[in-house]
Amino acid sequence: MILSKAHNFIFLKTTKTAGTSFEIALSKYAGPEDIVTPISDEDELTRSRLGYRGPQNYLEPPGLLERIGLRRPRRRFTNHIPASLVRDRLGPEAFDRFYKVAVVRNPYDLTVSRYYWSHRKQGGTSPEHFRHWLLSRPEILRKNVNITHIDGTCAPDFMMRYERLKDDVATFAAKVGLPDTLFAEFDALKAKGHYRPKTAKTSELFDGFDAGKAVVAEIFAHDIADFGYSCP
């Protein structure tokens, strides 16, 4: 997550939507008062090498136990924090004043990427295992909906489509006063994009898998209705 006071926006970071790369790119334009949440050690090294701002202003104000070293500082804002918690911690009026943005992705394609990400250290992936995983752990797919929706309503003012990021990043940049080089800076990063095999086709993994299609359609009903997504 990034909250920019200088440009009056909040970037809510969904999973498996190129969010880390976009977050790193946005860090270049963060000011000293902006909130930047931590990412993985590997990605923090990338951010540091580029000279962009790292994590800042995301911790709770220290209490007595923190000040005397008896408790570690607690995080007020985290990487994939839900919009509902951001609103609670900023207050509804402050939350509403910011222009909120997130990335949305075809949920069938996102499900496949989530599967390979979940098994990046385990191996043993296969079409049969994918089907078992989806039917046995559908709740893992609710994370993005929980990030972007509050009481069933989409909180971001603008959802950038993963499939049209070049156009939508340009629209976002123009809206908040960021340079038109933002997409090129983001596109050059490609963080976390190497876990899914190029041969893993969404259409093939869902072919004849009606039960899996039904799970995705139920969980992502809002995104499917709002953006016209369908299974490839």
PDB file of C-alpha atoms in Angstrom, residues 1-2 11-27 37-39 43 47 79-80 101-105 110 144 147 160 162 165 186 189-193:
ATOM      1  CA  MET A   1       0.000   0.000   0.000  1.00  0.00           C
ATOM      2  CA  ILE A   2       1.056   3.557  -0.671  1.00  0.00           C
ATOM      3  CA  PHE A  11      -2.865   2.590  -3.848  1.00  0.00           C
ATOM      4  CA  LEU A  12      -4.550  -0.539  -2.474  1.00  0.00           C
ATOM      5  CA  LYS A  13      -2.391  -3.496  -3.397  1.00  0.00           C
ATOM      6  CA  THR A  14      -4.213  -6.601  -4.608  1.00  0.00           C
ATOM      7  CA  THR A  15      -2.454  -9.945  -5.084  1.00  0.00           C
ATOM      8  CA  LYS A  16      -1.149 -11.409  -8.363  1.00  0.00           C
ATOM      9  CA  THR A  17      -1.902  -8.221 -10.306  1.00  0.00           C
ATOM     10  CA  ALA A  18       1.640  -6.806 -10.779  1.00  0.00           C
ATOM     11  CA  GLY A  19       1.062  -4.850  -7.573  1.00  0.00           C
ATOM     12  CA  THR A  20       4.634  -5.094  -6.285  1.00  0.00           C
ATOM     13  CA  SER A  21       6.090  -3.667  -9.489  1.00  0.00           C
ATOM     14  CA  PHE A  22       3.578  -0.828  -9.459  1.00  0.00           C
ATOM     15  CA  GLU A  23       4.234  -0.152  -5.782  1.00  0.00           C
ATOM     16  CA  ILE A  24       7.976   0.097  -6.411  1.00  0.00           C
ATOM     17  CA  ALA A  25       7.375   2.447  -9.341  1.00  0.00           C
ATOM     18  CA  LEU A  26       5.131   4.666  -7.207  1.00  0.00           C
ATOM     19  CA  SER A  27       7.799   4.773  -4.477  1.00  0.00           C
ATOM     20  CA  THR A  37       4.517  -0.197   3.498  1.00  0.00           C
ATOM     21  CA  PRO A  38       7.253  -2.881   3.494  1.00  0.00           C
ATOM     22  CA  ILE A  39       7.533  -5.487   0.747  1.00  0.00           C
ATOM     23  CA  ASP A  43      11.912  -6.442  -3.629  1.00  0.00           C
ATOM     24  CA  ARG A  47      13.637  -0.477  -4.512  1.00  0.00           C
ATOM     25  CA  ASN A  79       1.248  -4.357   2.296  1.00  0.00           C
ATOM     26  CA  HIS A  80      -2.100  -5.943   1.345  1.00  0.00           C
ATOM     27  CA  VAL A 101      -6.850   3.021  -6.976  1.00  0.00           C
ATOM     28  CA  ALA A 102      -6.215  -0.727  -7.290  1.00  0.00           C
ATOM     29  CA  VAL A 103      -5.566  -3.271 -10.031  1.00  0.00           C
ATOM     30  CA  VAL A 104      -8.196  -5.803 -11.120  1.00  0.00           C
ATOM     31  CA  ARG A 105      -7.492  -8.905 -13.203  1.00  0.00           C
ATOM     32  CA  LEU A 110      -5.676 -14.623 -11.518  1.00  0.00           C
ATOM     33  CA  ASN A 144      -8.505  -9.491  -3.357  1.00  0.00           C
ATOM     34  CA  ILE A 147      -8.864  -5.764  -0.135  1.00  0.00           C
ATOM     35  CA  MET A 160      -6.904  -0.359 -13.386  1.00  0.00           C
ATOM     36  CA  TYR A 162      -4.396  -5.795 -15.602  1.00  0.00           C
ATOM     37  CA  LEU A 165      -2.437  -1.488 -17.768  1.00  0.00           C
ATOM     38  CA  PHE A 186       6.598   0.163 -13.856  1.00  0.00           C
ATOM     39  CA  LEU A 189      10.400  -3.946 -13.126  1.00  0.00           C
ATOM     40  CA  LYS A 190       8.487  -7.243 -13.646  1.00  0.00           C
ATOM     41  CA  ALA A 191       8.641  -8.244  -9.968  1.00  0.00           C
ATOM     42  CA  LYS A 192       7.428 -11.762  -9.088  1.00  0.00           C
ATOM     43  CA  GLY A 193       6.601 -12.629 -12.679  1.00  0.00           C
TER      44      GLY A 193
END
